[in-house]
Coordinates of C-alpha atoms and ligand atoms in Angstrom, one line a residue:
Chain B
X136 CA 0.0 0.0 0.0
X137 CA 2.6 2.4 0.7
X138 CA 4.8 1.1 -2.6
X139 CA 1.6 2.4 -4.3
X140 CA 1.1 5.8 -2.8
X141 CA 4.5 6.1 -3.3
X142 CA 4.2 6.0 -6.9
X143 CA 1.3 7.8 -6.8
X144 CA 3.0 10.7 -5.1
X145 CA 5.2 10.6 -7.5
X146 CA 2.5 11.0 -10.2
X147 CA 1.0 13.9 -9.0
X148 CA 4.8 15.3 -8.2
X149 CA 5.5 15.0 -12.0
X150 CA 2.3 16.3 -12.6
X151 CA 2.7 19.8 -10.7
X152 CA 6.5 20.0 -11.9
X153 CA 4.5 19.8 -15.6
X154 CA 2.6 22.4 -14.7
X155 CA 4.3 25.0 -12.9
X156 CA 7.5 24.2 -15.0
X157 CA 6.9 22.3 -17.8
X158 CA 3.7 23.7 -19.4
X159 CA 5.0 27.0 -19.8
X160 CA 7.8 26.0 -22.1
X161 CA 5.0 24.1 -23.9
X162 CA 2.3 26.7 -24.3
X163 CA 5.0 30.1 -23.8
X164 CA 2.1 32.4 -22.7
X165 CA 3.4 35.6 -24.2
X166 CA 2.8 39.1 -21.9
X167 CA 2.0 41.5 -24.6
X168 CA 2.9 44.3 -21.6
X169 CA 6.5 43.2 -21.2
X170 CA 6.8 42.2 -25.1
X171 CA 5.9 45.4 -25.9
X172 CA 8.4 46.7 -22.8
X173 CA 11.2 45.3 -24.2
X174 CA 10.4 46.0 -27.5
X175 CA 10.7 49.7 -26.5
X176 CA 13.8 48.8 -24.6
X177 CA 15.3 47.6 -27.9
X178 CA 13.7 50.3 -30.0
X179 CA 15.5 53.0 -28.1
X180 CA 18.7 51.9 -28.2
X181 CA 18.9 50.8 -32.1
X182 CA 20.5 53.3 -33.9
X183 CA 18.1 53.4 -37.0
X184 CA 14.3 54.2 -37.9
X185 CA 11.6 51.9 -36.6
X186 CA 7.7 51.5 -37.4
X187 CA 5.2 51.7 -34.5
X188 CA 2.1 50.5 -35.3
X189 CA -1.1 51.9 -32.8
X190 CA -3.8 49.8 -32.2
X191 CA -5.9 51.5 -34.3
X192 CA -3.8 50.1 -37.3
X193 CA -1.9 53.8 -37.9
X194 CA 2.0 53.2 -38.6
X195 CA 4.3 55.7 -37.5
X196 CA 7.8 55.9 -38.9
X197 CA 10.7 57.9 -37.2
X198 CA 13.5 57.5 -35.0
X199 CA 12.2 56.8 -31.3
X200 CA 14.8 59.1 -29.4
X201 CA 12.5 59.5 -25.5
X202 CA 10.7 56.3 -23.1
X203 CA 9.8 57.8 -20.1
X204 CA 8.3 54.8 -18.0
X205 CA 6.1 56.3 -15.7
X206 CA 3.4 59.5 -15.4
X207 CA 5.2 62.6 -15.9
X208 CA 3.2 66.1 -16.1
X209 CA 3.9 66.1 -19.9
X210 CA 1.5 62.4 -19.7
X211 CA -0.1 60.4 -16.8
X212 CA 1.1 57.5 -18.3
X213 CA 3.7 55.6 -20.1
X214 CA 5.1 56.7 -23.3
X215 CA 7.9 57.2 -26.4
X216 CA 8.6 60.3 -28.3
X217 CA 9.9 60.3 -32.2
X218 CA 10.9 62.4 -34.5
X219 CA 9.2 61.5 -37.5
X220 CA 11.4 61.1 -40.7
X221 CA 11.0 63.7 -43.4
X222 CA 9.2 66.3 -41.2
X223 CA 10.0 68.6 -38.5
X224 CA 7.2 67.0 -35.7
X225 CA 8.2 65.1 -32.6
X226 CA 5.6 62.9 -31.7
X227 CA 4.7 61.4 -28.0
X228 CA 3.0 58.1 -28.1
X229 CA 1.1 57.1 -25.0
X230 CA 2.5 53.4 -24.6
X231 CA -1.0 52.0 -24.2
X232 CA -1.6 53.1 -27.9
X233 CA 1.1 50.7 -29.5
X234 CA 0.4 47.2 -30.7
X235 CA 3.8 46.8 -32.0
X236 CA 7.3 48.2 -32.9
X237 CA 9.4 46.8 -35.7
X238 CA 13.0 48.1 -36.1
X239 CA 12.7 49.0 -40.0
X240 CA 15.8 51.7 -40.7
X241 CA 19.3 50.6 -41.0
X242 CA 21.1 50.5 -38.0
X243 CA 23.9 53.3 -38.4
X244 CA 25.8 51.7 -35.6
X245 CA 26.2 48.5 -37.2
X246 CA 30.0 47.8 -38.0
X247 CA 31.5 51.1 -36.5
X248 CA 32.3 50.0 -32.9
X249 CA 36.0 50.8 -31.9
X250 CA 36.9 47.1 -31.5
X251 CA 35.6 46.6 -35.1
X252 CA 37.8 49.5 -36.5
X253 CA 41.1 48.5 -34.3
X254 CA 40.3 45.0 -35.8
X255 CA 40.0 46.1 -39.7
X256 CA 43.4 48.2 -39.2
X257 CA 45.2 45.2 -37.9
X258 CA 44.1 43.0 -41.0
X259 CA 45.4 45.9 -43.1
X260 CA 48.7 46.1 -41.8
X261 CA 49.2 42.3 -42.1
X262 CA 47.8 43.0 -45.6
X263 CA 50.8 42.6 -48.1
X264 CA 51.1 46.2 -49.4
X265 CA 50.9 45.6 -53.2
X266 CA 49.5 41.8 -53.3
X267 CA 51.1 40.2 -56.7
X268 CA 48.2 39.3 -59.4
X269 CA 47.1 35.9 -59.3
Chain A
X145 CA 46.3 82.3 -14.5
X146 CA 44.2 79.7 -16.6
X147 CA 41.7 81.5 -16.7
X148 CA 40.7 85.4 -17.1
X149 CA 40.0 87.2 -13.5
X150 CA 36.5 88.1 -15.3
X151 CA 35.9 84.8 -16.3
X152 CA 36.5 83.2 -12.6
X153 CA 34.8 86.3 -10.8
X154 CA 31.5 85.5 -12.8
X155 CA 31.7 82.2 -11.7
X156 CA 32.5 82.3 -8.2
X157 CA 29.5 85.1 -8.1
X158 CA 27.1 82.8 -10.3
X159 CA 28.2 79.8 -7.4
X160 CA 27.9 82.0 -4.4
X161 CA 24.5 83.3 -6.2
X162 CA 23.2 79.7 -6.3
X163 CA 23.9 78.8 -2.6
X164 CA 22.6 81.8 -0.8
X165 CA 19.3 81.7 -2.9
X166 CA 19.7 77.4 -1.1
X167 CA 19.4 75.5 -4.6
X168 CA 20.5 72.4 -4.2
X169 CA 20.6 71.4 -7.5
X170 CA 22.0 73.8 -10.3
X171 CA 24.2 73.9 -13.8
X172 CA 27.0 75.6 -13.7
X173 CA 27.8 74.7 -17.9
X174 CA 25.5 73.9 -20.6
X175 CA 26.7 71.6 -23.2
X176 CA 24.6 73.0 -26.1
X177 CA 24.9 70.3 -28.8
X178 CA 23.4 72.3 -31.6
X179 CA 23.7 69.3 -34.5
X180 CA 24.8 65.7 -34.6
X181 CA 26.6 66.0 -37.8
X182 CA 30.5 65.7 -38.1
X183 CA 32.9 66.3 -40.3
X184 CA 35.2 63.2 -38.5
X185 CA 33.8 59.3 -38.4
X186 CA 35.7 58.2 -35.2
X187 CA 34.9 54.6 -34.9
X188 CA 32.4 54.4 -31.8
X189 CA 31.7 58.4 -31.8
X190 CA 27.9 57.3 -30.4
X191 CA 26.7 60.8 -31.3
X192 CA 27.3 60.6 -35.3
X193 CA 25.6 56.8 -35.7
X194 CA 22.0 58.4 -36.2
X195 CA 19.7 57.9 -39.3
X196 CA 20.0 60.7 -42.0
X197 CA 17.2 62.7 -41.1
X198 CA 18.3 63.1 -37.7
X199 CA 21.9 64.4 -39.1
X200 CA 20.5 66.5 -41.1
X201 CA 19.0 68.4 -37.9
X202 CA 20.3 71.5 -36.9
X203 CA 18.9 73.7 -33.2
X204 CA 18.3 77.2 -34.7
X205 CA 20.0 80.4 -32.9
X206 CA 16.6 80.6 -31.3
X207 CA 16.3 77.4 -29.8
X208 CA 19.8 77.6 -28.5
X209 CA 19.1 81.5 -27.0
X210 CA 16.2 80.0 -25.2
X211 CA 17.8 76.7 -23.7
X212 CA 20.1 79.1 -22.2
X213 CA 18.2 81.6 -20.8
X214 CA 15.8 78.6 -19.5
X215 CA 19.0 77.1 -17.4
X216 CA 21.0 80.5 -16.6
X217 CA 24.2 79.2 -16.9
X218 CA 27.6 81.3 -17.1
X219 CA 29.4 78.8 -19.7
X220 CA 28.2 77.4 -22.4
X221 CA 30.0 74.4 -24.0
X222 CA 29.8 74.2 -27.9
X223 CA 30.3 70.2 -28.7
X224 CA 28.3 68.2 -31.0
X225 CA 28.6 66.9 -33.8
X226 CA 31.3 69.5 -35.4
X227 CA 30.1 73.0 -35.0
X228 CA 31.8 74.6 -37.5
X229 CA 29.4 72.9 -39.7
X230 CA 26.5 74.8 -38.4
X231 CA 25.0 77.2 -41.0
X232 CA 24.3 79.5 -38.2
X233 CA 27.4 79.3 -35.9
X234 CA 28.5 82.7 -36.4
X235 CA 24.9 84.0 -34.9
X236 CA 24.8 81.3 -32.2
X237 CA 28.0 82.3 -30.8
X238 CA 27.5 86.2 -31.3
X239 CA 24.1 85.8 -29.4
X240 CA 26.0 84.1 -26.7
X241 CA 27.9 86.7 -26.2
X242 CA 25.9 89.2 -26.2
X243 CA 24.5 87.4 -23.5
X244 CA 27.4 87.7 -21.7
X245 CA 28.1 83.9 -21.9
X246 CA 31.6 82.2 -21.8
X247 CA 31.3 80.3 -24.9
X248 CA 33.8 77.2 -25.1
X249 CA 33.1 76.0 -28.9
X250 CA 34.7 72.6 -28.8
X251 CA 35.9 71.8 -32.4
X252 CA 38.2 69.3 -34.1
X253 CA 39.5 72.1 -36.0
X254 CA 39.7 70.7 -39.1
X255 CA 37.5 73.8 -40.3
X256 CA 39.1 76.3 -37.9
X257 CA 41.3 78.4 -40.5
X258 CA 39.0 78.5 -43.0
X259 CA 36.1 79.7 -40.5
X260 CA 38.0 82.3 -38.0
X261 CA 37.2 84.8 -40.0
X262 CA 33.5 84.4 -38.9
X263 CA 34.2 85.1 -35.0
X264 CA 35.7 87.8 -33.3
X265 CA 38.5 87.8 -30.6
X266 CA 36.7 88.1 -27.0
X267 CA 37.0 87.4 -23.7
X268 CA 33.8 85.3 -23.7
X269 CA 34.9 83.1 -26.8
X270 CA 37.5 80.1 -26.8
X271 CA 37.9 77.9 -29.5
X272 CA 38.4 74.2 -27.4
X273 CA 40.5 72.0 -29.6
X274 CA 40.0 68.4 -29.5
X275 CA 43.7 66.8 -29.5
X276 CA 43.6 63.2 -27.5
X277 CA 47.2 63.2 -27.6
X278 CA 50.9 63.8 -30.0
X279 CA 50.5 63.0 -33.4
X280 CA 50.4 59.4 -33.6
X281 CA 47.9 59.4 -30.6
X282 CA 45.4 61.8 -32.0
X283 CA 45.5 60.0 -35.6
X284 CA 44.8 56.9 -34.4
X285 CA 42.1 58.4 -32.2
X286 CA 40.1 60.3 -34.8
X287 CA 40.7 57.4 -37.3
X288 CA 42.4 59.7 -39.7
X289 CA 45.4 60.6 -40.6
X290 CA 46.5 64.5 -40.8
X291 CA 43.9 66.2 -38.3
X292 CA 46.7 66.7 -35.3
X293 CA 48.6 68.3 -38.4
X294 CA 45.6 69.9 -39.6
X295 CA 44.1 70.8 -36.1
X296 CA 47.6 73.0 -34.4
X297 CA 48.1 74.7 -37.8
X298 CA 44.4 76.3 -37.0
X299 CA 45.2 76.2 -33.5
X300 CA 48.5 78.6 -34.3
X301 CA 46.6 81.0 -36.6
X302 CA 43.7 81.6 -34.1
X303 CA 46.6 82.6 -31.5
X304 CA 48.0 84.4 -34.1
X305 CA 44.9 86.4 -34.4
X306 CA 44.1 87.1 -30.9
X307 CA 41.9 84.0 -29.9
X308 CA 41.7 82.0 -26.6
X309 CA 42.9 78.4 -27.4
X310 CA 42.2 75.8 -25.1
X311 CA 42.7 72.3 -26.0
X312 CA 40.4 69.0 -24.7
X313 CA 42.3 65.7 -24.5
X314 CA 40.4 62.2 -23.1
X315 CA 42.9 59.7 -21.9
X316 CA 41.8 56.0 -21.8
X317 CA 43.0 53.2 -20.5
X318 CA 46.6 52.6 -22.0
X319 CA 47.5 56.2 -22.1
X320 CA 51.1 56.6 -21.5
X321 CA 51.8 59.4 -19.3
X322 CA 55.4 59.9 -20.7
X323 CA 53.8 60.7 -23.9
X324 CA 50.9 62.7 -22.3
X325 CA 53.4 65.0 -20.6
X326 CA 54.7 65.3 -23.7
X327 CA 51.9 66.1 -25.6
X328 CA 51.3 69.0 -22.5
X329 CA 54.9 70.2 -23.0
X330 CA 54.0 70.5 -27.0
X331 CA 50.9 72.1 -26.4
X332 CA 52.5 74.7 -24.2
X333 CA 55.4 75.7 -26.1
X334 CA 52.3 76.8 -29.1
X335 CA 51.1 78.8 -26.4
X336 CA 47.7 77.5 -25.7
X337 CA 45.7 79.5 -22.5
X338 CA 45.0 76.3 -20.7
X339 CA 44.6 72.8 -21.6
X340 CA 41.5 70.5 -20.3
X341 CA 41.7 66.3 -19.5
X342 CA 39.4 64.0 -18.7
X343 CA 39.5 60.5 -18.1
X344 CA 37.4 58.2 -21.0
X345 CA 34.2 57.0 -20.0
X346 CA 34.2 53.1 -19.1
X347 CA 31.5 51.1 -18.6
X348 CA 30.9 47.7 -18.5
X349 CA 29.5 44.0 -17.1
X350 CA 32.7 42.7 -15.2
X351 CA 31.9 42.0 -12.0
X352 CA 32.2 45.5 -8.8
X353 CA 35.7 44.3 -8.1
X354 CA 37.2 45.0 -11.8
X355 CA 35.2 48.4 -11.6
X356 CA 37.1 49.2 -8.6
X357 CA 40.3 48.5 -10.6
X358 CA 39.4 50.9 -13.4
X359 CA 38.7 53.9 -11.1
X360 CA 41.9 53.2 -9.3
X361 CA 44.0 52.5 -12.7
X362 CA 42.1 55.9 -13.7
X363 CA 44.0 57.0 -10.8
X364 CA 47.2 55.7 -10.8
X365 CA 47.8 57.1 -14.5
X366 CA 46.6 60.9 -13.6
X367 CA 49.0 60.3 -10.7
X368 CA 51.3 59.6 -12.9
X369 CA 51.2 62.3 -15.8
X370 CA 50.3 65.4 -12.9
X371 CA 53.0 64.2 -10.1
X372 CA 56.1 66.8 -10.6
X373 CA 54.4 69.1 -13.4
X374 CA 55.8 71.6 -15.8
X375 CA 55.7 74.8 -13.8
X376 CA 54.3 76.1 -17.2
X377 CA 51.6 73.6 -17.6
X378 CA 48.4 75.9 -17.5
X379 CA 44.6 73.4 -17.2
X380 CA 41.8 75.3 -18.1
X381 CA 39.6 73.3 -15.2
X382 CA 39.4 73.0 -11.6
X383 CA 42.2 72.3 -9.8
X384 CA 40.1 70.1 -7.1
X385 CA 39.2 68.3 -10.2
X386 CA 43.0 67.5 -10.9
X387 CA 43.3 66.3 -7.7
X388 CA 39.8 64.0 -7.6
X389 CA 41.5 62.6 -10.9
X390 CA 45.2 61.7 -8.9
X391 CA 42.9 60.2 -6.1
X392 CA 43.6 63.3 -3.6
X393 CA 40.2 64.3 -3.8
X394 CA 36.9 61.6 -3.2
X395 CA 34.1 63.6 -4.6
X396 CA 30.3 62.2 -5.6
X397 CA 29.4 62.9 -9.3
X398 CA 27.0 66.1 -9.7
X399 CA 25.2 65.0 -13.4
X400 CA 23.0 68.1 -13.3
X401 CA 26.4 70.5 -13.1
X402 CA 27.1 70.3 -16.9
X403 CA 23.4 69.5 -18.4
X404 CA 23.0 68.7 -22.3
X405 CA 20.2 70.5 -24.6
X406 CA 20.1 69.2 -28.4
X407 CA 17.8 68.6 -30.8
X408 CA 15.6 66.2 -28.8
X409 CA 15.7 68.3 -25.7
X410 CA 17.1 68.3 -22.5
X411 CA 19.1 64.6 -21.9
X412 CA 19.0 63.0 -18.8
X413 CA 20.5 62.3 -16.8
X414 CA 24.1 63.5 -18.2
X415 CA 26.4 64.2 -21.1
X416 CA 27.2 60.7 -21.4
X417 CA 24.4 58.5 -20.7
X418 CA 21.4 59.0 -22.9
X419 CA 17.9 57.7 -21.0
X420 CA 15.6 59.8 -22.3
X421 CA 14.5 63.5 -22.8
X422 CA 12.8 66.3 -20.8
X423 CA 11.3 69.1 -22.8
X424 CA 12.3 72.1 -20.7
X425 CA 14.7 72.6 -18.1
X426 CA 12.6 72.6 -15.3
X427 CA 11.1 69.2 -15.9
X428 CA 14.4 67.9 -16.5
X429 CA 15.5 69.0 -12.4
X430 CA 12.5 68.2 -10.8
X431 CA 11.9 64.5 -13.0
X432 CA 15.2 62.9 -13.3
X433 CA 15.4 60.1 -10.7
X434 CA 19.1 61.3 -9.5
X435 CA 19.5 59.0 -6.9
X436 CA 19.9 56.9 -9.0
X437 CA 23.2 58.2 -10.7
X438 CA 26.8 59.0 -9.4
X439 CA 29.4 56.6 -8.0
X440 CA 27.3 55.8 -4.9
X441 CA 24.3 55.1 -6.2
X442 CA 25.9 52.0 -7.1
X443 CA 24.6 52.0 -11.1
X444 CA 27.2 50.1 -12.8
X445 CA 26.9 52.6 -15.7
X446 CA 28.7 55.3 -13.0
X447 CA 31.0 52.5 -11.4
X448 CA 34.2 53.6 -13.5
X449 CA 32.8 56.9 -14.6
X450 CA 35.5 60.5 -13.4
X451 CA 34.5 62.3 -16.2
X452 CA 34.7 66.2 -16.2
X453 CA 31.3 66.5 -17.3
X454 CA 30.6 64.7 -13.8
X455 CA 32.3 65.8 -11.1
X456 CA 34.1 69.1 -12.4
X457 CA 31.2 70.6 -11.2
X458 CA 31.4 68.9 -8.0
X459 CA 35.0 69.8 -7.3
X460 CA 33.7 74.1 -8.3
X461 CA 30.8 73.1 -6.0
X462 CA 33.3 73.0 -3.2
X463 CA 35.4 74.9 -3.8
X464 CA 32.9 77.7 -2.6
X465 CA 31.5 75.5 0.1
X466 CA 33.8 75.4 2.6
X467 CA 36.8 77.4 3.4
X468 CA 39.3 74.1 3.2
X469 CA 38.5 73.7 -0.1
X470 CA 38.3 77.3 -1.2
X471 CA 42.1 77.6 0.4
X472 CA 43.2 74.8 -1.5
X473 CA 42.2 75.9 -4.6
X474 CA 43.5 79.1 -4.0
X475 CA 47.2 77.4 -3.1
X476 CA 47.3 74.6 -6.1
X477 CA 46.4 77.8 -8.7
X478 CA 48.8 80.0 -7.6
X479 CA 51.5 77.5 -6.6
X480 CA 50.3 74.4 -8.9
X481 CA 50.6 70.6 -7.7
X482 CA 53.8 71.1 -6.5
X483 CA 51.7 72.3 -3.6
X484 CA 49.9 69.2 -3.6
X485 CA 50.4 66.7 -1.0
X486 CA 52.7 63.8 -2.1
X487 CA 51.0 61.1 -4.0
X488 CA 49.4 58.6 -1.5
X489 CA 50.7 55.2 -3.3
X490 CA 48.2 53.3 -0.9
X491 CA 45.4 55.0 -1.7
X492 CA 41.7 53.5 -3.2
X493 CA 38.6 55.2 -4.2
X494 CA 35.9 53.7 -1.4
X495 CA 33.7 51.1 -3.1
X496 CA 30.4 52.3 -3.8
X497 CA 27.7 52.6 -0.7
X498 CA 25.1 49.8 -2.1
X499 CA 25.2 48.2 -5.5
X500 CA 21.7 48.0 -5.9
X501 CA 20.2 50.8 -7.9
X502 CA 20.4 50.0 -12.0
X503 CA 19.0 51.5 -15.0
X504 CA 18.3 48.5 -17.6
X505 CA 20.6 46.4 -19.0
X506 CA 23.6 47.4 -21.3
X507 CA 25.7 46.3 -24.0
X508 CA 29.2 47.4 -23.3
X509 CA 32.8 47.7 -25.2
X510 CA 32.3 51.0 -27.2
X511 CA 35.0 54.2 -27.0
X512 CA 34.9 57.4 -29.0
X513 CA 36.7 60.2 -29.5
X514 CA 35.6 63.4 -28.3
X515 CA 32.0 62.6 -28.6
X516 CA 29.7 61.1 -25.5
X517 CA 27.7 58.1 -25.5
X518 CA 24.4 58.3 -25.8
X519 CA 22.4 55.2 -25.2
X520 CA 23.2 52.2 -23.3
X521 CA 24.0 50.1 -26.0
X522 CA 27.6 51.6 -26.8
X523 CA 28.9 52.5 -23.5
X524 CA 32.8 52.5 -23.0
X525 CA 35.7 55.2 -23.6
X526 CA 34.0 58.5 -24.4
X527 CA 34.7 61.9 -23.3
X528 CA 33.1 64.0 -20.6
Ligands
SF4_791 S1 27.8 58.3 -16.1 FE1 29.3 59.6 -14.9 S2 28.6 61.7 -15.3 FE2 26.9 60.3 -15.8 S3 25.6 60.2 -13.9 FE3 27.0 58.5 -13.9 S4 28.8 59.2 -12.7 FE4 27.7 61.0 -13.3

């Protein structure tokens, strides 16, 4: 009798490991809140134009240059500021608007790091100076 | 004298001013960026990696009149982006001083000759001169061969003429001070007024203790280049400062002393980090979460950080705050760091009070030239 509530136990062990650990991985509920957070996150520190679409289906393209995460007095809530390509507007965005933000632009960081340059001038010194035709 | 008697009696008063009216928080130098744009393409510069449209931005003389009448500062720094670029510099800087401003416009020279004839010689105008170093140094720093050249021949024709030269050097890590010294002796013998240092801003994920190591290697080499100076060496900065750098000094950063308006606004919380905007001045003292900034707040983005733009504020702050620093001052200007106590070869900077308040998560490993550092994804080796 005890063998079997042994194995039992162990049952409904497995089973709650499942589901507090297990079914997660399975299903990955997504939090659109902290999707959406760390979609900002990444938004503001790209270094190229992204699109943020509002739940009402409007697309707004710009570079996002302001997150302010909590109620200021400029807006009692959450929200970005961008400054819209080809016009002279910044726009605030309360954060409860956006459905989504895609980075779109080209990133003008990408390949210009310090490391990255110290790196190409070593290659170039080992670079023979005049390489022979092959 | 570094500086001209004016130039320090308008600051002592503007100090002085700011304590008996009890504000606790106040700028003493604005770092008016008024474009991104550059003429140089330093490898890391975080300030020139911005979509087109943003480069092509400029702050009119309007907007930069107002952002300094909004914060009342007596100095007004001039980086950007290259300045000289600016359509409108010649208004910008004219409107400056007619505000009675002392206008520092930081350049890397490379237009200098060409544009002198736009400005006047003044008290209130200095052309700053971005030189990280000798020759060799400076080339390899600005990723281009032929600016130091470039950069003293301007420097040496706007002497010629009449105008304050100051030059602005950031040391990293690696520096050699027999070289630095040299560069000093160099930069002396043109005839510069003053010359201005600061170490490069570091940040990264090692772990508290290897923080601890930066700040006290930050230490060791200012030890190291200011320990038996030229008698002729003139600095252009606080000499509390100096001494914070050589580890005489333990000061707590002040972010709001040298605050940064550009064409998004007013940045918080400092000329280097970049976490967001405030639209006017006001918002931007009475929002910013500062306790959550400077060595002690224990934000690993401050942990290695002695930048000028931090704590050259601090060390002016107390210089008028109490009589023992007011004296010292007094003694290392007149008598330079001869007067200084010997270097303590023992000494550490105090590890930070808590290490609990952060600001996000950060990529790290990123240095520039003279620019800063906006955003947290290219922190490491920029100026202050
Ligand atoms: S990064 Fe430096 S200047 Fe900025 S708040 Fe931190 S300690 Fe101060």
């Amino acid at each position: 009798m005890d063998h079997d509530f042994s194995i039992f136990r162990r049952l409904t062990d497995f089973g709650a490991w499942l589901l507090r650990r297990g079914l997660p991985f399975i299903f990955r509920p997504s939090d659109p809140m902290s999707d959406l957070t760390e979609a900002i996150h990444k938004a503001y520190n790209y270094r190229g134009d992204v699109t943020v679409t509002l739940k009402d289906g409007v697309e707004i393209v710009g570079f996002l240059f302001n997150q302010e995460p909590r109620a200021t007095s400029r807006c009692p809530e959450a929200f970005v500021e961008m400054l819209i390509a080809g016009s002279d507007e910044k726009k605030l965005i309360p954060v409860s608007k956006i459905a989504r933000i895609e980075l779109t632009g080209e990133d003008s960081a990408a390949g210009k790091s310090w490391e990255e340059w110290i790196v190409k001038q070593e290659a170039k010194k080992k670079a023979p100076e005049n390489p022979k035709p092959v | 004298m570094p500086v001209p008697i004016s130039q320090a009696y308008t600051v002592a008063r503007y100090v002085i001013g700011q304590k008996l009216a009890g504000r606790k928080r106040y700028p003493l130098v604005l770092m008016l960026e008024p474009l991104f744009q550059c003429n140089l393409e330093c490898a890391g510069c975080g300030k020139i990696q911005y979509p087109d449209h943003v480069l092509k931005r400029r702050l009119s003389p309007e907007q930069c009149f107002k952002a300094v009448e909004e914060c009342g500062v007596p100095i007004v720094s001039i980086p950007g982006g290259e300045p000289l670029i600016h359509p409108e510099i010649q208004q910008i800087v004219e409107g400056l001083i007619a505000r009675r401003k002392y206008v520092y416009l930081c350049t890397n020279a490379l237009l200098l000759k060409r544009r002198l004839d736009l400005f006047t010689p003044s008290k209130y105008l200095t052309f700053s001169i971005h030189l990280d170093g000798l020759e060799p140094e400076h080339d390899h720093a600005v990723c281009r061969e032929g600016t130091y050249k470039t950069a003293t021949e301007a420097a040496r024709e706007a002497l010629r003429r009449g105008f304050r030269v100051t030059t602005n050097t950031t040391l990293f890590e690696g520096a050699d001070p027999v070289r630095v010294r040299a560069f000093f002796d160099e930069m002396t013998a043109m005839g510069v007024e003053g010359m201005m240092m600061s170490p490069g801003y570091s940040y990264s994920h090692a772990p508290d203790q290897q923080h601890f190591l930066v700040r006290n290697r930050t230490r060791e080499l200012f030890s190291k280049i200011l320990s038996d100076p030229n008698p002729k060496w003139a600095f252009n900065q606080s000499p509390l400062f100096l001494e914070f750098l050589m580890g005489r000094q333990d000061f707590e950063c002040t972010p709001w002393g040298m605050v940064t308006y550009n064409i998004f606004g007013w940045q918080r919380p400092c000329y280097l980090l970049d976490e967001g905007y405030a639209p006017t001045f006001r918002q931007l003292l009475e929002e910013t979460e500062w306790s959550r900034y400077g060595y002690h707040s224990g934000n690993p983005k401050c942990a290695n950080c002695m930048v000028h733009s931090g704590y050259e504020a601090t060390a002016v702050d107390a210089t008028f705050s109490s009589f023992k620093h007011f004296a010292r001052t007094v003694k290392l200007t007149l008598f330079g760091f001869k007067a200084s106590r010997p270097p303590d070869p023992g000494f550490k900077f105090k590890p930070p009070l808590d290490g609990t308040a952060t600001t996000g998560s950060s990529d790290p490993a990123r240095r520039g030239c003279s620019a800063l550092q906006p955003r947290e994804r290219e922190a490491s080796g920029v100026k202050g």
